[in-house]
C-alpha cells in the first residue's frame, strides 16, 4: 500500500512538472503576458528534485538575470516584489525559496548573495526573523512563517546556531498563546508580546483560528516541518516536542484543514512527524490532505486554475514539491 501511494503521489507531481515544462521558453522565462517573480520562484527547486537539472538551471538563470538585485534582494521590478500583495507583506519569503534551491543546485552565484540579504532579517534579540523589512528597518515584528522558512534556509547554509534560535522562538510562540483552543496568534512585536489586535480584513496574517474554516493553515505547517527537521539534525527532543505541539494544534483546527488548498505544508510536516514517530494520526492527516489535492488537480496537471496566473504557477509548483517530499517521508513508514 505504501508503494502504491508513493507512485500515486509521484505521478501527480510528474503531471505538474510536465505541464510547467511546456510553458518554458529557451531563455528560461514562462510564456506569460506578465513576468512576475511569483510565477518563478518555486520552479528551480521543483525541476531540480524532479531530475530536470538543465531546466532548473535555465529558470534560475532567468531569475538571476531578471529579478536579482545588487543587494541580494529579489523583486519583480525595483522596489516592487510581486503582483501578489502577500509577498509585499512577507518580503523575504520568495527569497528563501530561491536561496534553498540555488544552494541545493550548487549555484553559489545566486545562493550566497540571496542568503546574505536574508541574514539582515534576523532579529538578534528575539531570535526569529522579521516579517516585511530587515531588522531595524521597520517595526521589528517577527512571525512564525518567516521564522520557520528562514530557519530552514539557515540549515542549508550550515548556520545551526541561528536555526536553533529560530526553533526556540517558535516554542515561545506556542507557550505564550492566551487561548490555544480558539486560535494561534502568528506575530510578536519588538517587546516579545503577541500581536492580538488587528482588523478582520488582515486576520489571516495574524491568527489561525481553530474554530473557523479556510484559515492560512500553512502558517502552522511550516513551523511543524521546520522543527521536525531541526530535530533530525540535532537529535534534541525539545524541537520534536515543540513540533508535536504545532501538530496537536493542527488536529484541533476546523475539519476544513483536510480539504483546503492552504493546508499543503501541514501535510508535509505531518508526514515528517509520521516518519519520525510512527504516529498513525499524523500519517492519516497527511494522507487526507494529499488525497484532497489529488482530487482537485486538473487533467493537465495544474492546480487552482481559477486563481490569478501568478498564484496557480506558484501553487502548482509547490504542491508538486510537497508530493515528492512527502513521498520520501512515507517511504520509511511500514
mmCIF file of C-alpha atoms in Angstrom:
data_model
loop_
_atom_site.group_PDB
_atom_site.id
_atom_site.type_symbol
_atom_site.label_atom_id
_atom_site.label_comp_id
_atom_site.label_asym_id
_atom_site.label_seq_id
_atom_site.Cartn_x
_atom_site.Cartn_y
_atom_site.Cartn_z
ATOM 1 C CA UNK A 1 0.000 0.000 0.000
ATOM 2 C CA UNK A 2 2.819 2.400 0.813
ATOM 3 C CA UNK A 3 4.446 1.845 -2.585
ATOM 4 C CA UNK A 4 1.131 2.343 -4.382
ATOM 5 C CA UNK A 5 0.623 5.615 -2.515
ATOM 6 C CA UNK A 6 4.129 6.805 -3.346
ATOM 7 C CA UNK A 7 3.646 6.026 -7.045
ATOM 8 C CA UNK A 8 0.366 7.924 -6.999
ATOM 9 C CA UNK A 9 1.979 10.995 -5.416
ATOM 10 C CA UNK A 10 4.955 10.938 -7.799
ATOM 11 C CA UNK A 11 2.724 10.510 -10.840
ATOM 12 C CA UNK A 12 0.716 13.543 -9.784
ATOM 13 C CA UNK A 13 3.912 15.551 -9.308
ATOM 14 C CA UNK A 14 5.202 14.466 -12.720
ATOM 15 C CA UNK A 15 1.994 15.678 -14.371
ATOM 16 C CA UNK A 16 2.569 19.121 -12.874
ATOM 17 C CA UNK A 17 6.227 19.152 -13.913
ATOM 18 C CA UNK A 18 5.347 18.130 -17.456
ATOM 19 C CA UNK A 19 2.807 20.921 -17.756
ATOM 20 C CA UNK A 20 5.211 23.536 -16.407
ATOM 21 C CA UNK A 21 7.878 22.292 -18.821
ATOM 22 C CA UNK A 22 5.573 23.038 -21.762
ATOM 23 C CA UNK A 23 5.443 26.663 -20.633
ATOM 24 C CA UNK A 24 9.221 27.298 -20.596
ATOM 25 C CA UNK A 25 10.925 29.357 -23.310
ATOM 26 C CA UNK A 26 14.555 28.982 -24.376
ATOM 27 C CA UNK A 27 15.650 31.858 -22.123
ATOM 28 C CA UNK A 28 14.069 30.260 -19.031
ATOM 29 C CA UNK A 29 11.034 32.521 -18.979
ATOM 30 C CA UNK A 30 7.477 31.246 -18.920
ATOM 31 C CA UNK A 31 5.117 32.047 -21.782
ATOM 32 C CA UNK A 32 3.156 34.656 -19.870
ATOM 33 C CA UNK A 33 1.926 38.165 -20.551
ATOM 34 C CA UNK A 34 3.038 39.319 -17.103
ATOM 35 C CA UNK A 35 6.518 38.351 -15.988
ATOM 36 C CA UNK A 36 6.010 38.240 -12.233
ATOM 37 C CA UNK A 37 8.563 36.794 -9.820
ATOM 38 C CA UNK A 38 5.770 34.858 -8.088
ATOM 39 C CA UNK A 39 5.415 32.650 -11.183
ATOM 40 C CA UNK A 40 9.046 31.522 -10.994
ATOM 41 C CA UNK A 41 10.418 31.283 -7.501
ATOM 42 C CA UNK A 42 9.498 27.672 -6.672
ATOM 43 C CA UNK A 43 10.233 26.228 -10.109
ATOM 44 C CA UNK A 44 14.021 25.716 -9.781
ATOM 45 C CA UNK A 45 13.501 23.643 -6.617
ATOM 46 C CA UNK A 46 10.815 21.524 -8.278
ATOM 47 C CA UNK A 47 12.688 20.867 -11.516
ATOM 48 C CA UNK A 48 15.896 20.072 -9.652
ATOM 49 C CA UNK A 49 14.367 17.457 -7.331
ATOM 50 C CA UNK A 50 12.481 16.048 -10.335
ATOM 51 C CA UNK A 51 15.759 15.305 -12.090
ATOM 52 C CA UNK A 52 15.388 18.056 -14.703
ATOM 53 C CA UNK A 53 18.616 19.843 -13.845
ATOM 54 C CA UNK A 54 19.012 21.707 -17.136
ATOM 55 C CA UNK A 55 15.547 23.215 -16.822
ATOM 56 C CA UNK A 56 16.154 24.118 -13.181
ATOM 57 C CA UNK A 57 19.300 25.990 -14.181
ATOM 58 C CA UNK A 58 17.596 27.628 -17.162
ATOM 59 C CA UNK A 59 14.867 29.067 -14.942
ATOM 60 C CA UNK A 60 17.351 30.038 -12.230
ATOM 61 C CA UNK A 61 19.412 31.889 -14.831
ATOM 62 C CA UNK A 62 16.314 33.794 -15.858
ATOM 63 C CA UNK A 63 15.579 34.629 -12.207
ATOM 64 C CA UNK A 64 19.165 35.820 -11.737
ATOM 65 C CA UNK A 65 19.155 37.989 -14.853
ATOM 66 C CA UNK A 66 15.643 39.358 -14.461
ATOM 67 C CA UNK A 67 14.946 39.622 -10.716
ATOM 68 C CA UNK A 68 18.165 39.538 -8.654
ATOM 69 C CA UNK A 69 19.206 42.989 -7.412
ATOM 70 C CA UNK A 70 22.619 44.262 -6.431
ATOM 71 C CA UNK A 71 21.929 43.979 -2.698
ATOM 72 C CA UNK A 72 20.879 40.309 -2.985
ATOM 73 C CA UNK A 73 17.151 41.031 -2.880
ATOM 74 C CA UNK A 74 14.767 39.609 -5.480
ATOM 75 C CA UNK A 75 11.949 41.717 -6.902
ATOM 76 C CA UNK A 76 9.761 41.767 -9.996
ATOM 77 C CA UNK A 77 10.786 45.377 -10.510
ATOM 78 C CA UNK A 78 12.840 47.785 -8.448
ATOM 79 C CA UNK A 79 11.163 48.147 -5.034
ATOM 80 C CA UNK A 80 8.194 46.063 -6.237
ATOM 81 C CA UNK A 81 8.075 42.479 -5.044
ATOM 82 C CA UNK A 82 5.106 40.969 -6.841
ATOM 83 C CA UNK A 83 1.560 41.400 -8.073
ATOM 84 C CA UNK A 84 0.674 39.104 -5.178
ATOM 85 C CA UNK A 85 0.330 41.571 -2.308
ATOM 86 C CA UNK A 86 1.053 38.869 0.276
ATOM 87 C CA UNK A 87 4.699 38.882 -0.812
ATOM 88 C CA UNK A 88 4.987 42.586 -0.123
ATOM 89 C CA UNK A 89 3.986 41.764 3.440
ATOM 90 C CA UNK A 90 6.149 38.624 3.674
ATOM 91 C CA UNK A 91 9.051 40.194 1.837
ATOM 92 C CA UNK A 92 11.689 37.538 2.480
ATOM 93 C CA UNK A 93 9.535 34.500 1.694
ATOM 94 C CA UNK A 94 10.259 34.295 -2.032
ATOM 95 C CA UNK A 95 13.948 34.907 -1.384
ATOM 96 C CA UNK A 96 14.210 31.926 0.968
ATOM 97 C CA UNK A 97 12.858 29.544 -1.653
ATOM 98 C CA UNK A 98 15.391 30.699 -4.220
ATOM 99 C CA UNK A 99 18.287 30.599 -1.748
ATOM 100 C CA UNK A 100 17.467 26.993 -0.822
ATOM 101 C CA UNK A 101 17.034 25.874 -4.432
ATOM 102 C CA UNK A 102 20.240 27.550 -5.579
ATOM 103 C CA UNK A 103 22.176 26.063 -2.673
ATOM 104 C CA UNK A 104 20.824 22.571 -3.470
ATOM 105 C CA UNK A 105 21.933 23.053 -7.066
ATOM 106 C CA UNK A 106 25.422 24.303 -6.225
ATOM 107 C CA UNK A 107 24.553 27.670 -7.791
ATOM 108 C CA UNK A 108 26.546 29.707 -5.316
ATOM 109 C CA UNK A 109 26.468 32.722 -7.639
ATOM 110 C CA UNK A 110 22.805 33.024 -6.662
ATOM 111 C CA UNK A 111 22.537 31.312 -3.284
ATOM 112 C CA UNK A 112 25.127 33.326 -1.384
ATOM 113 C CA UNK A 113 24.111 36.872 -2.343
ATOM 114 C CA UNK A 114 20.459 35.973 -1.706
ATOM 115 C CA UNK A 115 21.287 34.384 1.644
ATOM 116 C CA UNK A 116 23.445 37.319 2.736
ATOM 117 C CA UNK A 117 20.495 39.631 2.149
ATOM 118 C CA UNK A 118 18.227 37.311 4.144
ATOM 119 C CA UNK A 119 20.524 37.469 7.174
ATOM 120 C CA UNK A 120 19.505 41.124 7.528
ATOM 121 C CA UNK A 121 16.037 39.921 8.586
ATOM 122 C CA UNK A 122 17.359 38.138 11.668
ATOM 123 C CA UNK A 123 16.215 39.644 14.981
ATOM 124 C CA UNK A 124 19.203 39.090 17.290
ATOM 125 C CA UNK A 125 17.306 39.980 20.460
ATOM 126 C CA UNK A 126 14.303 37.704 19.927
ATOM 127 C CA UNK A 127 15.877 35.032 17.769
ATOM 128 C CA UNK A 128 13.471 34.903 14.841
ATOM 129 C CA UNK A 129 13.119 36.716 11.544
ATOM 130 C CA UNK A 130 11.268 39.924 10.769
ATOM 131 C CA UNK A 131 8.247 39.864 8.516
ATOM 132 C CA UNK A 132 8.393 42.619 5.930
ATOM 133 C CA UNK A 133 11.601 44.601 6.364
ATOM 134 C CA UNK A 134 15.127 43.822 7.593
ATOM 135 C CA UNK A 135 15.793 44.183 11.305
ATOM 136 C CA UNK A 136 15.918 47.825 12.430
ATOM 137 C CA UNK A 137 14.488 48.969 9.078
ATOM 138 C CA UNK A 138 10.889 48.671 10.276
ATOM 139 C CA UNK A 139 8.897 47.751 13.371
ATOM 140 C CA UNK A 140 10.927 44.564 14.028
ATOM 141 C CA UNK A 141 7.811 42.374 14.079
ATOM 142 C CA UNK A 142 8.598 38.646 13.804
ATOM 143 C CA UNK A 143 6.204 35.909 12.694
ATOM 144 C CA UNK A 144 6.136 32.117 12.712
ATOM 145 C CA UNK A 145 6.071 31.627 8.923
ATOM 146 C CA UNK A 146 9.115 33.777 8.167
ATOM 147 C CA UNK A 147 10.948 32.427 11.213
ATOM 148 C CA UNK A 148 10.362 28.817 10.171
ATOM 149 C CA UNK A 149 11.117 29.443 6.493
ATOM 150 C CA UNK A 150 14.347 31.326 7.070
ATOM 151 C CA UNK A 151 15.251 28.987 9.926
ATOM 152 C CA UNK A 152 15.112 26.136 7.423
ATOM 153 C CA UNK A 153 17.136 28.224 4.982
ATOM 154 C CA UNK A 154 19.813 28.561 7.670
ATOM 155 C CA UNK A 155 20.106 24.766 7.799
ATOM 156 C CA UNK A 156 21.061 24.694 4.127
ATOM 157 C CA UNK A 157 23.819 27.214 4.845
ATOM 158 C CA UNK A 158 25.099 25.354 7.933
ATOM 159 C CA UNK A 159 24.084 28.106 10.349
ATOM 160 C CA UNK A 160 22.785 25.765 13.016
ATOM 161 C CA UNK A 161 23.054 28.339 15.800
ATOM 162 C CA UNK A 162 20.619 30.718 14.122
ATOM 163 C CA UNK A 163 18.310 27.843 13.166
ATOM 164 C CA UNK A 164 18.203 26.697 16.804
ATOM 165 C CA UNK A 165 17.342 30.230 17.933
ATOM 166 C CA UNK A 166 14.502 30.257 15.419
ATOM 167 C CA UNK A 167 13.283 26.932 16.815
ATOM 168 C CA UNK A 168 13.363 28.279 20.347
ATOM 169 C CA UNK A 169 11.320 31.303 19.331
ATOM 170 C CA UNK A 170 8.713 29.041 17.732
ATOM 171 C CA UNK A 171 8.462 27.216 21.051
ATOM 172 C CA UNK A 172 7.985 30.540 22.831
ATOM 173 C CA UNK A 173 5.203 31.450 20.395
ATOM 174 C CA UNK A 174 3.420 28.247 21.321
ATOM 175 C CA UNK A 175 3.858 28.678 25.068
ATOM 176 C CA UNK A 176 2.515 32.231 25.316
ATOM 177 C CA UNK A 177 -0.710 31.730 23.354
ATOM 178 C CA UNK A 178 -3.529 33.037 25.558
ATOM 179 C CA UNK A 179 -6.190 30.569 24.372
ATOM 180 C CA UNK A 180 -4.863 27.844 22.075
ATOM 181 C CA UNK A 181 -8.322 26.253 21.866
ATOM 182 C CA UNK A 182 -9.654 29.251 19.967
ATOM 183 C CA UNK A 183 -6.657 30.043 17.797
ATOM 184 C CA UNK A 184 -2.955 30.690 17.333
ATOM 185 C CA UNK A 185 -1.540 34.224 17.103
ATOM 186 C CA UNK A 186 1.190 34.420 14.496
ATOM 187 C CA UNK A 187 3.136 37.612 15.215
ATOM 188 C CA UNK A 188 5.225 39.072 18.005
ATOM 189 C CA UNK A 189 6.354 42.666 18.424
ATOM 190 C CA UNK A 190 9.751 44.011 19.380
ATOM 191 C CA UNK A 191 8.835 43.701 23.068
ATOM 192 C CA UNK A 192 8.175 39.948 22.668
ATOM 193 C CA UNK A 193 4.427 40.401 23.041
ATOM 194 C CA UNK A 194 1.927 38.661 20.776
ATOM 195 C CA UNK A 195 0.075 40.973 18.420
ATOM 196 C CA UNK A 196 -3.576 40.295 19.152
ATOM 197 C CA UNK A 197 -5.214 43.488 17.843
ATOM 198 C CA UNK A 198 -5.810 43.636 14.100
ATOM 199 C CA UNK A 199 -8.585 44.296 11.632
ATOM 200 C CA UNK A 200 -10.721 41.487 10.265
ATOM 201 C CA UNK A 201 -9.581 42.042 6.672
ATOM 202 C CA UNK A 202 -5.994 41.040 7.545
ATOM 203 C CA UNK A 203 -6.817 38.407 10.164
ATOM 204 C CA UNK A 204 -5.299 35.551 8.102
ATOM 205 C CA UNK A 205 -1.904 37.203 8.526
ATOM 206 C CA UNK A 206 -2.273 37.474 12.299
ATOM 207 C CA UNK A 207 -4.113 34.396 13.584
ATOM 208 C CA UNK A 208 -5.009 30.855 12.604
ATOM 209 C CA UNK A 209 -8.446 30.281 14.074
ATOM 210 C CA UNK A 210 -9.110 26.814 15.469
ATOM 211 C CA UNK A 211 -12.841 27.367 15.065
ATOM 212 C CA UNK A 212 -13.320 28.959 11.645
ATOM 213 C CA UNK A 213 -12.699 27.227 8.279
ATOM 214 C CA UNK A 214 -10.499 28.427 5.411
ATOM 215 C CA UNK A 215 -7.536 29.527 7.505
ATOM 216 C CA UNK A 216 -3.923 30.041 6.414
ATOM 217 C CA UNK A 217 -3.006 26.613 7.747
ATOM 218 C CA UNK A 218 0.434 26.751 6.125
ATOM 219 C CA UNK A 219 1.359 29.200 8.883
ATOM 220 C CA UNK A 220 1.220 26.223 11.249
ATOM 221 C CA UNK A 221 2.540 23.682 8.760
ATOM 222 C CA UNK A 222 5.873 25.379 8.144
ATOM 223 C CA UNK A 223 6.893 25.607 11.828
ATOM 224 C CA UNK A 224 5.809 21.988 12.226
ATOM 225 C CA UNK A 225 8.030 20.843 9.344
ATOM 226 C CA UNK A 226 10.999 23.040 10.256
ATOM 227 C CA UNK A 227 11.018 21.949 13.902
ATOM 228 C CA UNK A 228 10.815 18.290 12.896
ATOM 229 C CA UNK A 229 13.747 18.763 10.527
ATOM 230 C CA UNK A 230 15.661 20.612 13.236
ATOM 231 C CA UNK A 231 15.180 17.567 15.458
ATOM 232 C CA UNK A 232 16.560 15.353 12.689
ATOM 233 C CA UNK A 233 19.771 17.388 12.674
ATOM 234 C CA UNK A 234 20.225 17.991 16.403
ATOM 235 C CA UNK A 235 18.644 14.914 17.954
ATOM 236 C CA UNK A 236 17.285 17.287 20.590
ATOM 237 C CA UNK A 237 13.762 16.222 21.554
ATOM 238 C CA UNK A 238 12.985 19.789 22.575
ATOM 239 C CA UNK A 239 12.397 20.573 18.907
ATOM 240 C CA UNK A 240 10.445 17.390 18.249
ATOM 241 C CA UNK A 241 8.203 18.042 21.237
ATOM 242 C CA UNK A 242 7.567 21.583 20.017
ATOM 243 C CA UNK A 243 6.780 20.246 16.549
ATOM 244 C CA UNK A 244 4.238 17.911 18.133
ATOM 245 C CA UNK A 245 2.592 20.899 19.832
ATOM 246 C CA UNK A 246 2.083 22.511 16.434
ATOM 247 C CA UNK A 247 0.727 19.220 15.129
ATOM 248 C CA UNK A 248 -1.653 18.978 18.080
ATOM 249 C CA UNK A 249 -2.930 22.445 17.258
ATOM 250 C CA UNK A 250 -3.444 21.382 13.638
ATOM 251 C CA UNK A 251 -5.513 18.435 14.878
ATOM 252 C CA UNK A 252 -7.646 20.850 16.907
ATOM 253 C CA UNK A 253 -8.444 23.054 13.923
ATOM 254 C CA UNK A 254 -11.641 23.028 11.920
ATOM 255 C CA UNK A 255 -12.138 19.855 9.865
ATOM 256 C CA UNK A 256 -11.687 22.053 6.810
ATOM 257 C CA UNK A 257 -7.912 21.764 7.343
ATOM 258 C CA UNK A 258 -8.140 18.443 5.477
ATOM 259 C CA UNK A 259 -9.781 19.931 2.409
ATOM 260 C CA UNK A 260 -8.397 23.424 1.853
ATOM 261 C CA UNK A 261 -5.646 24.491 -0.503
ATOM 262 C CA UNK A 262 -3.761 26.336 2.253
ATOM 263 C CA UNK A 263 -3.011 23.019 4.026
ATOM 264 C CA UNK A 264 -0.189 21.608 1.877
ATOM 265 C CA UNK A 265 2.591 22.451 4.352
ATOM 266 C CA UNK A 266 0.594 20.759 7.116
ATOM 267 C CA UNK A 267 0.613 17.567 5.031
ATOM 268 C CA UNK A 268 4.389 17.879 4.621
ATOM 269 C CA UNK A 269 5.018 18.493 8.317
ATOM 270 C CA UNK A 270 2.661 15.714 9.435
ATOM 271 C CA UNK A 271 4.464 13.283 7.103
ATOM 272 C CA UNK A 272 7.806 14.140 8.701
ATOM 273 C CA UNK A 273 6.370 13.525 12.173
ATOM 274 C CA UNK A 274 4.847 10.254 10.971
ATOM 275 C CA UNK A 275 8.255 9.167 9.687
ATOM 276 C CA UNK A 276 9.992 10.116 12.932
ATOM 277 C CA UNK A 277 7.453 8.708 15.386
ATOM 278 C CA UNK A 278 5.218 6.282 13.504
ATOM 279 C CA UNK A 279 2.214 8.227 14.772
ATOM 280 C CA UNK A 280 -0.810 6.928 12.873
ATOM 281 C CA UNK A 281 -2.814 10.130 13.346
ATOM 282 C CA UNK A 282 -0.046 12.113 11.661
ATOM 283 C CA UNK A 283 0.021 9.703 8.725
ATOM 284 C CA UNK A 284 -3.747 9.909 8.347
ATOM 285 C CA UNK A 285 -3.752 13.710 8.482
ATOM 286 C CA UNK A 286 -1.086 13.964 5.807
ATOM 287 C CA UNK A 287 -2.827 11.437 3.587
ATOM 288 C CA UNK A 288 -6.239 13.086 3.906
ATOM 289 C CA UNK A 289 -4.810 16.437 2.818
ATOM 290 C CA UNK A 290 -2.906 14.931 -0.096
ATOM 291 C CA UNK A 291 -5.980 12.998 -1.209
ATOM 292 C CA UNK A 292 -7.800 16.315 -1.392
ATOM 293 C CA UNK A 293 -5.088 17.814 -3.604
ATOM 294 C CA UNK A 294 -5.100 14.790 -5.863
ATOM 295 C CA UNK A 295 -8.853 15.178 -6.246
ATOM 296 C CA UNK A 296 -8.633 18.801 -7.437
ATOM 297 C CA UNK A 297 -5.684 18.501 -9.820
ATOM 298 C CA UNK A 298 -6.735 19.169 -13.413
ATOM 299 C CA UNK A 299 -6.161 16.675 -16.219
ATOM 300 C CA UNK A 300 -3.293 18.827 -17.471
ATOM 301 C CA UNK A 301 -1.576 18.619 -14.086
ATOM 302 C CA UNK A 302 -2.281 22.129 -12.811
ATOM 303 C CA UNK A 303 -3.843 23.225 -9.532
ATOM 304 C CA UNK A 304 -6.065 26.210 -8.751
ATOM 305 C CA UNK A 305 -6.501 27.455 -12.329
ATOM 306 C CA UNK A 306 -9.361 29.672 -11.187
ATOM 307 C CA UNK A 307 -6.842 31.873 -9.385
ATOM 308 C CA UNK A 308 -4.584 34.547 -10.938
ATOM 309 C CA UNK A 309 -1.716 33.312 -13.101
ATOM 310 C CA UNK A 310 0.939 34.182 -10.523
ATOM 311 C CA UNK A 311 -0.944 32.082 -7.978
ATOM 312 C CA UNK A 312 -1.574 28.894 -9.947
ATOM 313 C CA UNK A 313 2.002 28.778 -11.275
ATOM 314 C CA UNK A 314 3.210 29.242 -7.690
ATOM 315 C CA UNK A 315 0.842 26.678 -6.176
ATOM 316 C CA UNK A 316 1.241 24.083 -8.912
ATOM 317 C CA UNK A 317 4.996 24.069 -8.335
ATOM 318 C CA UNK A 318 4.666 23.976 -4.549
ATOM 319 C CA UNK A 319 2.108 21.181 -4.346
ATOM 320 C CA UNK A 320 4.223 19.105 -6.754
ATOM 321 C CA UNK A 321 7.242 19.695 -4.476
ATOM 322 C CA UNK A 322 5.428 18.557 -1.344
ATOM 323 C CA UNK A 323 4.148 15.431 -3.081
ATOM 324 C CA UNK A 324 7.765 14.425 -3.688
ATOM 325 C CA UNK A 325 8.925 15.424 -0.214
ATOM 326 C CA UNK A 326 6.021 13.575 1.412
ATOM 327 C CA UNK A 327 6.782 10.508 -0.721
ATOM 328 C CA UNK A 328 10.310 10.495 0.693
ATOM 329 C CA UNK A 329 8.997 10.645 4.257
ATOM 330 C CA UNK A 330 6.360 7.944 3.927
ATOM 331 C CA UNK A 331 8.724 5.581 2.092
ATOM 332 C CA UNK A 332 10.201 4.809 5.501
ATOM 333 C CA UNK A 333 6.846 4.050 7.111
ATOM 334 C CA UNK A 334 5.915 0.378 7.177
#
